[in-house]
CSV table of C-alpha atoms in Angstrom, one decimal:
chain,number,residue,atom,x,y,z
A,228,UNK,CA,0.2,0.0,0.0
A,229,UNK,CA,1.2,3.4,-0.7
A,230,UNK,CA,1.6,6.0,2.1
A,231,UNK,CA,-1.3,8.7,1.9
A,232,UNK,CA,0.3,12.0,1.3
A,233,UNK,CA,-0.5,15.4,3.4
A,234,UNK,CA,-2.2,15.7,6.6
A,235,UNK,CA,-5.2,13.6,5.7
A,236,UNK,CA,-3.5,10.2,6.2
A,237,UNK,CA,-6.1,7.4,6.4
A,238,UNK,CA,-4.8,4.1,7.9
A,239,UNK,CA,-8.0,2.3,8.8
A,240,UNK,CA,-8.7,0.3,5.7
A,241,UNK,CA,-5.2,-0.6,5.2
A,242,UNK,CA,-3.3,-3.9,4.5
A,243,UNK,CA,-1.7,-5.7,7.2
A,244,UNK,CA,0.3,-8.8,8.0
A,245,UNK,CA,-1.4,-11.3,9.8
A,246,UNK,CA,-0.7,-14.7,10.5
A,247,UNK,CA,-2.6,-17.8,11.7
A,248,UNK,CA,-0.7,-19.9,14.3
A,249,UNK,CA,-0.1,-22.4,11.5
A,250,UNK,CA,0.2,-19.6,9.1
A,251,UNK,CA,-1.4,-16.6,7.5
A,252,UNK,CA,-0.8,-13.2,5.9
A,253,UNK,CA,-3.8,-10.5,5.5
A,254,UNK,CA,-5.1,-7.0,5.7
A,255,UNK,CA,-7.2,-6.1,8.8
A,256,UNK,CA,-8.7,-2.7,9.3
A,257,UNK,CA,-9.5,-1.2,12.5
A,258,UNK,CA,-12.9,0.1,14.0
A,259,UNK,CA,-13.7,3.0,15.9
A,260,UNK,CA,-12.8,3.0,19.7
A,261,UNK,CA,-15.9,2.1,22.0
A,262,UNK,CA,-16.6,3.1,25.7
A,263,UNK,CA,-15.4,0.2,27.8
A,264,UNK,CA,-17.9,1.1,30.5
A,265,UNK,CA,-20.8,0.4,28.3
A,266,UNK,CA,-19.3,-2.9,27.2
A,267,UNK,CA,-17.9,-4.5,30.0
A,268,UNK,CA,-18.4,-4.2,33.8
A,269,UNK,CA,-15.8,-4.3,36.5
A,270,UNK,CA,-15.1,-7.9,36.3
A,271,UNK,CA,-14.8,-7.9,32.5
A,272,UNK,CA,-12.5,-4.9,32.8
A,273,UNK,CA,-10.3,-6.5,35.1
A,274,UNK,CA,-10.2,-9.7,32.7
A,275,UNK,CA,-9.4,-7.4,29.9
A,276,UNK,CA,-6.5,-6.0,31.8
A,277,UNK,CA,-5.1,-9.2,32.4
A,278,UNK,CA,-5.5,-10.6,28.9
A,279,UNK,CA,-3.5,-7.3,27.8
A,280,UNK,CA,-0.8,-8.2,30.4
A,281,UNK,CA,-0.4,-11.9,29.2
A,282,UNK,CA,-0.6,-10.9,25.3
A,283,UNK,CA,1.9,-7.9,25.3
A,284,UNK,CA,5.4,-9.1,26.2
A,285,UNK,CA,8.1,-6.5,27.9
A,286,UNK,CA,9.6,-4.3,25.4
A,287,UNK,CA,13.2,-3.1,25.2
A,288,UNK,CA,11.8,-0.4,23.1
A,289,UNK,CA,8.4,0.9,21.9
A,290,UNK,CA,8.0,2.9,18.6
A,291,UNK,CA,4.8,5.0,17.6
A,292,UNK,CA,3.5,4.6,14.3
A,293,UNK,CA,1.7,7.3,12.3
A,294,UNK,CA,-1.0,5.0,11.8
A,295,UNK,CA,-1.8,4.7,15.6
A,296,UNK,CA,-0.2,1.2,16.4
A,297,UNK,CA,2.5,0.8,18.7
A,298,UNK,CA,5.1,-1.4,18.1
A,299,UNK,CA,7.0,-3.2,21.0
A,300,UNK,CA,10.5,-4.6,20.3
A,301,UNK,CA,10.6,-7.8,22.2
A,302,UNK,CA,13.5,-10.0,23.0
A,303,UNK,CA,13.4,-12.6,20.4
A,304,UNK,CA,13.7,-15.5,23.2
A,305,UNK,CA,10.6,-13.9,25.3
A,306,UNK,CA,8.4,-14.0,22.3
A,307,UNK,CA,4.9,-15.4,22.4
A,308,UNK,CA,6.0,-18.7,20.7
A,309,UNK,CA,7.7,-19.8,23.7
A,310,UNK,CA,4.4,-19.8,25.7
A,311,UNK,CA,3.8,-22.8,24.0
A,312,UNK,CA,4.0,-26.0,26.4
A,313,UNK,CA,5.9,-27.8,23.6
A,314,UNK,CA,8.5,-24.8,22.9
A,315,UNK,CA,9.6,-24.3,26.5
A,316,UNK,CA,13.3,-25.7,25.7
A,317,UNK,CA,12.9,-25.0,22.0
A,318,UNK,CA,16.4,-23.7,20.5
A,319,UNK,CA,15.6,-20.7,17.8
A,320,UNK,CA,16.8,-21.5,14.1
A,321,UNK,CA,17.7,-18.0,12.6
A,322,UNK,CA,17.6,-19.6,9.0
A,323,UNK,CA,16.7,-23.0,7.5
A,324,UNK,CA,19.4,-25.6,7.0
A,325,UNK,CA,18.0,-27.1,3.9
A,326,UNK,CA,16.1,-25.9,0.7
A,327,UNK,CA,13.9,-27.8,-1.8
A,328,UNK,CA,15.3,-28.9,-5.1
A,329,UNK,CA,14.9,-26.5,-8.0
A,330,UNK,CA,15.3,-23.5,-5.6
A,331,UNK,CA,18.3,-21.4,-6.2
A,332,UNK,CA,20.3,-19.8,-3.2
A,333,UNK,CA,19.6,-16.4,-4.4
A,334,UNK,CA,15.8,-16.9,-5.1
A,335,UNK,CA,15.5,-17.9,-1.4
A,336,UNK,CA,18.3,-15.8,0.5
A,337,UNK,CA,18.9,-12.9,-1.9
A,338,UNK,CA,18.2,-10.2,0.8
A,339,UNK,CA,20.2,-10.5,4.1
A,340,UNK,CA,18.1,-10.5,7.4
A,341,UNK,CA,19.8,-7.1,8.2
A,342,UNK,CA,18.6,-5.2,5.0
A,343,UNK,CA,15.9,-3.3,4.2
A,344,UNK,CA,12.8,-5.0,3.3
A,345,UNK,CA,11.2,-4.9,-0.3
A,346,UNK,CA,8.1,-3.6,1.4
A,347,UNK,CA,7.5,-1.3,4.4
A,348,UNK,CA,5.4,-0.6,7.2
A,349,UNK,CA,4.4,3.1,8.7
A,350,UNK,CA,6.3,2.3,12.1
A,351,UNK,CA,9.7,2.4,10.0
A,352,UNK,CA,9.2,6.1,9.9
A,353,UNK,CA,9.9,6.5,13.4
A,354,UNK,CA,12.5,4.0,14.1
A,355,UNK,CA,13.6,0.2,14.1
A,356,UNK,CA,13.6,-2.5,16.3
A,357,UNK,CA,17.6,-3.4,17.4
A,358,UNK,CA,19.4,-6.6,17.1
A,359,UNK,CA,18.1,-9.6,19.3
A,360,UNK,CA,14.5,-8.4,19.2
A,361,UNK,CA,11.4,-8.9,17.0
A,362,UNK,CA,8.7,-6.2,16.3
A,363,UNK,CA,5.4,-7.1,17.7
A,364,UNK,CA,2.0,-5.0,17.3
A,365,UNK,CA,0.8,-4.0,20.7
A,366,UNK,CA,-2.5,-5.4,21.6
A,367,UNK,CA,-4.7,-2.5,22.9
A,368,UNK,CA,-8.0,-2.6,24.7
A,369,UNK,CA,-10.1,-1.3,21.7
A,370,UNK,CA,-8.7,-4.5,20.0
A,371,UNK,CA,-10.5,-6.6,22.4
A,372,UNK,CA,-13.6,-4.8,22.2
A,373,UNK,CA,-13.9,-5.1,18.4
A,374,UNK,CA,-13.7,-8.7,18.9
A,375,UNK,CA,-17.1,-8.9,20.9
A,376,UNK,CA,-15.5,-11.0,23.6
A,377,UNK,CA,-12.1,-11.4,25.3
A,378,UNK,CA,-12.4,-15.2,24.3
A,379,UNK,CA,-13.0,-14.5,20.6
A,380,UNK,CA,-10.1,-12.1,20.3
A,381,UNK,CA,-7.6,-13.2,17.6
A,382,UNK,CA,-9.4,-16.6,16.9
A,383,UNK,CA,-10.8,-17.9,13.7
A,384,UNK,CA,-14.3,-18.6,14.8
A,385,UNK,CA,-15.0,-21.1,11.8
A,386,UNK,CA,-12.7,-23.5,10.4
A,387,UNK,CA,-13.2,-23.0,6.5
A,388,UNK,CA,-13.1,-25.5,3.9
A,389,UNK,CA,-11.7,-24.0,0.8
A,390,UNK,CA,-12.6,-26.5,-1.5
A,391,UNK,CA,-16.3,-27.9,-0.9
A,392,UNK,CA,-19.5,-26.6,0.8
A,393,UNK,CA,-19.3,-29.5,3.2
A,394,UNK,CA,-18.9,-28.5,6.8
A,395,UNK,CA,-19.1,-24.7,5.9
A,396,UNK,CA,-22.2,-22.4,6.0
A,397,UNK,CA,-22.0,-20.9,2.4
A,398,UNK,CA,-23.8,-17.8,3.9
A,399,UNK,CA,-20.8,-17.2,6.1
A,400,UNK,CA,-17.8,-18.5,4.1
A,401,UNK,CA,-17.9,-18.0,0.6
A,402,UNK,CA,-14.8,-19.0,-1.5
A,403,UNK,CA,-13.2,-18.6,-5.0
A,404,UNK,CA,-10.0,-21.0,-4.8
A,405,UNK,CA,-7.6,-23.0,-7.0
A,406,UNK,CA,-6.5,-26.3,-5.4
A,407,UNK,CA,-4.7,-29.6,-6.0
A,408,UNK,CA,-4.6,-32.6,-3.9
A,409,UNK,CA,-1.7,-35.4,-4.1
A,410,UNK,CA,-0.2,-37.7,-1.8
A,411,UNK,CA,2.9,-35.7,-0.4
A,412,UNK,CA,3.4,-31.7,-0.5
A,413,UNK,CA,6.4,-30.3,1.2
A,414,UNK,CA,5.6,-26.7,0.6
A,415,UNK,CA,4.3,-24.5,-2.2
A,416,UNK,CA,5.1,-20.9,-3.8
A,417,UNK,CA,2.9,-18.1,-5.0
A,418,UNK,CA,3.0,-14.5,-5.8
A,419,UNK,CA,0.2,-12.7,-4.1
A,420,UNK,CA,-1.5,-9.5,-5.6
A,421,UNK,CA,-2.0,-7.2,-2.8
A,422,UNK,CA,-5.0,-5.0,-2.6
A,423,UNK,CA,-7.0,-3.0,0.1
A,424,UNK,CA,-10.5,-4.5,-0.1
A,425,UNK,CA,-13.6,-2.6,1.2
A,426,UNK,CA,-15.6,-4.6,4.2
A,427,UNK,CA,-19.1,-3.6,4.9
A,428,UNK,CA,-19.4,-4.7,8.5
A,429,UNK,CA,-17.1,-5.4,11.7
A,430,UNK,CA,-17.8,-9.1,11.5
A,431,UNK,CA,-17.1,-9.3,7.9
A,432,UNK,CA,-13.9,-10.1,6.6
A,433,UNK,CA,-11.9,-10.6,3.0
A,434,UNK,CA,-9.0,-12.7,2.6
A,435,UNK,CA,-6.7,-13.8,-0.2
A,436,UNK,CA,-4.4,-16.4,0.9
A,437,UNK,CA,-3.1,-20.1,0.6
A,438,UNK,CA,-3.5,-23.2,2.3
A,439,UNK,CA,-1.3,-26.2,2.9
A,440,UNK,CA,-3.2,-29.0,4.7
A,441,UNK,CA,-3.7,-32.4,5.9
A,442,UNK,CA,-6.4,-34.2,7.4
A,443,UNK,CA,-10.1,-34.0,6.9
A,444,UNK,CA,-12.7,-31.3,8.1
A,445,UNK,CA,-14.7,-32.3,11.3
A,446,UNK,CA,-11.7,-34.7,12.0
A,447,UNK,CA,-7.9,-34.1,12.7
A,448,UNK,CA,-6.7,-31.4,10.5
A,449,UNK,CA,-3.8,-29.3,10.4
A,450,UNK,CA,-3.5,-26.1,8.2
A,451,UNK,CA,-0.6,-23.8,7.3
A,452,UNK,CA,-2.2,-20.4,5.8
A,453,UNK,CA,-1.0,-17.2,4.6
A,454,UNK,CA,-2.4,-14.4,2.9
A,455,UNK,CA,-3.8,-10.8,3.4
A,456,UNK,CA,-7.1,-10.2,5.1
A,457,UNK,CA,-9.4,-7.1,6.0
A,458,UNK,CA,-11.2,-7.1,9.4
A,459,UNK,CA,-10.6,-10.3,11.0
A,460,UNK,CA,-11.2,-10.7,14.8
A,461,UNK,CA,-12.6,-14.0,15.1
A,462,UNK,CA,-11.0,-17.2,14.1
A,463,UNK,CA,-9.8,-22.1,15.4
A,464,UNK,CA,-6.5,-20.9,14.6
A,465,UNK,CA,-5.1,-17.8,15.8
A,466,UNK,CA,-3.8,-14.3,13.7
A,467,UNK,CA,-0.4,-12.7,14.3
A,468,UNK,CA,1.5,-14.1,17.6
A,469,UNK,CA,-1.7,-14.2,19.4
A,470,UNK,CA,-1.4,-18.1,19.7
A,471,UNK,CA,2.0,-19.4,20.8
A,472,UNK,CA,3.8,-21.6,17.8
A,473,UNK,CA,5.1,-19.6,15.3
A,474,UNK,CA,8.6,-18.8,15.8
A,475,UNK,CA,9.3,-15.0,14.6
A,476,UNK,CA,12.8,-14.3,13.5
A,477,UNK,CA,12.7,-11.1,11.3
A,478,UNK,CA,13.3,-7.6,13.1
A,479,UNK,CA,12.1,-5.5,10.5
A,480,UNK,CA,8.3,-6.6,9.8
A,481,UNK,CA,5.7,-6.7,12.5
A,482,UNK,CA,2.9,-9.2,12.2
A,483,UNK,CA,-0.6,-7.4,12.2
A,484,UNK,CA,0.8,-4.2,11.2
A,485,UNK,CA,0.1,-2.2,7.7
A,486,UNK,CA,2.3,-3.2,4.7
A,487,UNK,CA,2.7,-0.8,1.9
A,488,UNK,CA,2.4,-0.6,-1.2
A,489,UNK,CA,-0.6,-2.0,-2.4
A,490,UNK,CA,-2.3,-2.3,-5.9
A,491,UNK,CA,-4.5,0.5,-7.6
A,492,UNK,CA,-7.4,-0.3,-10.0
A,493,UNK,CA,-5.9,0.4,-13.5
A,494,UNK,CA,-2.5,1.6,-11.7
A,495,UNK,CA,0.5,0.1,-10.3
A,496,UNK,CA,0.3,-3.4,-9.3
A,497,UNK,CA,2.2,-5.1,-6.3
A,498,UNK,CA,2.6,-8.4,-4.9
A,499,UNK,CA,4.2,-10.4,-2.4
A,500,UNK,CA,6.3,-13.4,-3.1
A,501,UNK,CA,5.7,-16.4,-0.4
A,502,UNK,CA,7.6,-19.6,0.0
A,503,UNK,CA,6.6,-22.1,2.6
A,504,UNK,CA,8.7,-25.3,2.7
A,505,UNK,CA,9.4,-28.2,5.0
A,506,UNK,CA,13.2,-28.1,6.2
A,507,UNK,CA,13.0,-31.9,5.9
A,508,UNK,CA,17.3,-32.2,6.8
A,509,UNK,CA,17.0,-29.6,9.6
A,510,UNK,CA,14.4,-30.9,11.9
A,511,UNK,CA,11.4,-30.9,9.9
A,512,UNK,CA,10.2,-27.1,10.8
A,513,UNK,CA,7.9,-25.5,8.1
A,514,UNK,CA,9.6,-22.1,7.2
A,515,UNK,CA,8.0,-19.0,5.8
A,516,UNK,CA,9.7,-16.7,3.3
A,517,UNK,CA,8.4,-13.6,2.0
A,518,UNK,CA,10.2,-11.4,-0.7
A,519,UNK,CA,13.3,-13.4,-0.1
A,520,UNK,CA,13.2,-13.0,3.6
A,521,UNK,CA,13.3,-15.6,6.2
A,522,UNK,CA,10.5,-14.5,8.0
A,523,UNK,CA,9.9,-17.3,10.7
A,524,UNK,CA,8.7,-20.8,11.0
A,525,UNK,CA,6.5,-23.2,12.4
A,526,UNK,CA,8.3,-26.0,14.5
A,527,UNK,CA,7.3,-29.7,13.4
A,528,UNK,CA,6.5,-30.5,17.1
A,529,UNK,CA,3.5,-28.4,17.3
A,530,UNK,CA,1.7,-30.4,14.6
A,531,UNK,CA,-0.4,-33.5,15.1
A,532,UNK,CA,-0.5,-34.5,11.3
A,533,UNK,CA,1.7,-32.1,9.2
A,534,UNK,CA,4.8,-33.5,11.0
A,535,UNK,CA,5.4,-35.3,7.9
A,536,UNK,CA,3.9,-33.8,4.6
A,537,UNK,CA,0.8,-32.1,3.5
A,538,UNK,CA,-1.9,-33.6,1.1
A,539,UNK,CA,-3.7,-30.7,-0.2
A,540,UNK,CA,-2.6,-27.2,-1.6
A,541,UNK,CA,-4.9,-24.4,-2.4
A,542,UNK,CA,-4.7,-20.6,-3.4
A,543,UNK,CA,-7.4,-18.0,-3.6
A,544,UNK,CA,-10.1,-15.8,-1.7
A,545,UNK,CA,-12.5,-15.9,1.1
A,546,UNK,CA,-15.1,-13.7,2.5
A,547,UNK,CA,-16.8,-14.0,5.5
A,548,UNK,CA,-20.6,-12.9,5.1
A,549,UNK,CA,-23.4,-12.6,7.6
A,550,UNK,CA,-25.9,-11.5,5.2
A,551,UNK,CA,-26.5,-8.5,7.3
A,552,UNK,CA,-30.1,-7.1,7.0
A,553,UNK,CA,-31.1,-10.0,4.7
A,554,UNK,CA,-28.8,-8.9,2.0
A,555,UNK,CA,-25.6,-10.3,0.7
A,556,UNK,CA,-22.6,-8.3,2.0
A,557,UNK,CA,-20.9,-5.5,-0.3
A,558,UNK,CA,-17.6,-7.0,1.1
A,559,UNK,CA,-15.2,-7.1,-1.6
A,560,UNK,CA,-12.7,-9.9,-2.5
A,561,UNK,CA,-9.5,-9.0,-3.8
A,562,UNK,CA,-9.6,-5.9,-6.1
A,563,UNK,CA,-13.4,-5.9,-5.8
A,564,UNK,CA,-13.8,-6.6,-9.6
A,565,UNK,CA,-14.6,-9.8,-11.2
A,566,UNK,CA,-11.7,-12.1,-12.6
A,567,UNK,CA,-13.0,-11.7,-16.0
A,568,UNK,CA,-11.7,-8.0,-15.7
A,569,UNK,CA,-8.3,-9.4,-16.1
A,570,UNK,CA,-4.9,-7.6,-16.0
A,571,UNK,CA,-4.5,-4.4,-13.8
A,572,UNK,CA,-8.2,-4.5,-12.7
A,573,UNK,CA,-8.9,-8.2,-11.1
A,574,UNK,CA,-6.6,-9.5,-8.4
A,575,UNK,CA,-4.1,-12.5,-9.3
A,576,UNK,CA,-1.9,-15.3,-8.1
A,577,UNK,CA,1.1,-16.2,-10.1
A,578,UNK,CA,4.0,-18.1,-10.0
A,579,UNK,CA,2.3,-21.0,-8.4
A,580,UNK,CA,4.1,-24.1,-7.5
A,581,UNK,CA,4.2,-27.0,-5.1
A,582,UNK,CA,7.0,-29.0,-3.7
A,583,UNK,CA,6.3,-32.7,-4.2
A,584,UNK,CA,7.4,-35.7,-2.8
A,585,UNK,CA,10.7,-35.7,-4.7
A,586,UNK,CA,11.3,-32.1,-2.9
A,587,UNK,CA,11.0,-30.6,-6.3
A,588,UNK,CA,9.3,-27.5,-7.5
A,589,UNK,CA,6.6,-28.2,-10.0
A,590,UNK,CA,3.5,-26.5,-11.4
A,591,UNK,CA,0.1,-27.7,-10.2
A,592,UNK,CA,-1.4,-30.5,-12.3
A,593,UNK,CA,-5.0,-30.9,-13.2
A,594,UNK,CA,-6.1,-28.0,-10.8
A,595,UNK,CA,-9.7,-27.8,-9.4
A,596,UNK,CA,-11.5,-24.4,-9.6
A,597,UNK,CA,-14.3,-23.7,-7.1
A,598,UNK,CA,-16.7,-20.8,-6.4
A,599,UNK,CA,-19.5,-21.1,-3.9
A,600,UNK,CA,-21.1,-18.0,-5.4
A,601,UNK,CA,-19.7,-16.8,-9.0
A,602,UNK,CA,-22.3,-14.1,-9.4
A,603,UNK,CA,-20.9,-12.6,-6.4
A,604,UNK,CA,-17.2,-13.6,-6.6
A,605,UNK,CA,-15.6,-15.4,-9.4
A,606,UNK,CA,-12.0,-17.0,-10.3
A,607,UNK,CA,-10.6,-17.5,-13.8
A,608,UNK,CA,-7.6,-19.9,-14.7
A,609,UNK,CA,-5.2,-18.9,-17.5
A,610,UNK,CA,-2.9,-21.9,-17.2
A,611,UNK,CA,-0.5,-21.3,-14.5
A,612,UNK,CA,-1.9,-18.3,-12.8
A,613,UNK,CA,-5.3,-17.3,-12.0
A,614,UNK,CA,-7.6,-13.9,-11.7
A,615,UNK,CA,-10.2,-13.7,-9.0
A,616,UNK,CA,-12.4,-11.2,-6.9
A,617,UNK,CA,-15.6,-9.7,-7.0
A,618,UNK,CA,-17.7,-6.7,-5.4
A,619,UNK,CA,-20.2,-8.9,-3.4
A,620,UNK,CA,-23.6,-7.5,-3.5
A,621,UNK,CA,-24.7,-6.5,-7.0
A,622,UNK,CA,-27.8,-6.9,-9.4
A,623,UNK,CA,-26.9,-10.6,-9.7
A,624,UNK,CA,-25.9,-11.3,-6.1
A,625,UNK,CA,-28.8,-9.8,-4.2
């Protein structure tokens, strides 16, 4: 996203980095502050303060961002990941020890962890975190209030199925996805077009993401997800570092904070390059690399069935729609324009690859295209890449 100029900066609808405890990148916008005295009683207020104390780790340095966020620079060894009972004695890995075949060293590690990132965040204007720390967006009281309850904050309320309507209420989760299922996946790549979609209601959300999964919905399921989301405060996984498990090692980029630049309709297009792969010769951790930066990883010990490999990979968009007022939401997916509009207008994924059982990078074979409501949100495959998106409510999507 490009930084707005002049005195009328608006950050409320900005793309933010957000990650599930298994993995996710997304845009999240902020809502107006609410009067805590009208929402919570004294007991609840105390619970809020206790939750904030638990969530916000002691900072060695704090940086105020122009968008209103506060970024705390936290000792890397005191990050939330180590609240996980399985990671009490975990030794941090600062970079992976192995890479899949077909990846060049420059492609994965072309940028030093000490160099400037290829994308920026507003807090960079007022400082950077020192060595040995990671940046964490501070959770505020109003963040908890927007979640509707302390228990819901940062959690994914529904576990969605991006491939079929089974176990998914189509009036809540609407998908436009591109998927492949195989016996063994050890990762994936994608260039994800970044936009700033409009969301109608606080409870609505719009995300464009990928899934690396194993298991079945309603049974045992592990899922690594990453993408961009707008307005999401209820989630069975967790966003950012709100659930322990993801080990963050990059000191330049804060999860949950605004990312710039983003694409404009008919204008410049921007994308983030994602790599997720299993470090099979280095302990089996699942690493995330964004724009050539080793961002962090999920230790293999926190998974139940993704400890070996995945069995399904998907890319695409998802909208949470509660049909407020009995009408379909006007929450946008991607750019807010249908896939058929094509370059510079619709959102895209390109350079799609999976990492197969031979640890080689290859293009998806026989992908399956899935749309829950094509009159609201569509997807169109062009062989190796696809466009997707839509405006939500329109004459054909009442």
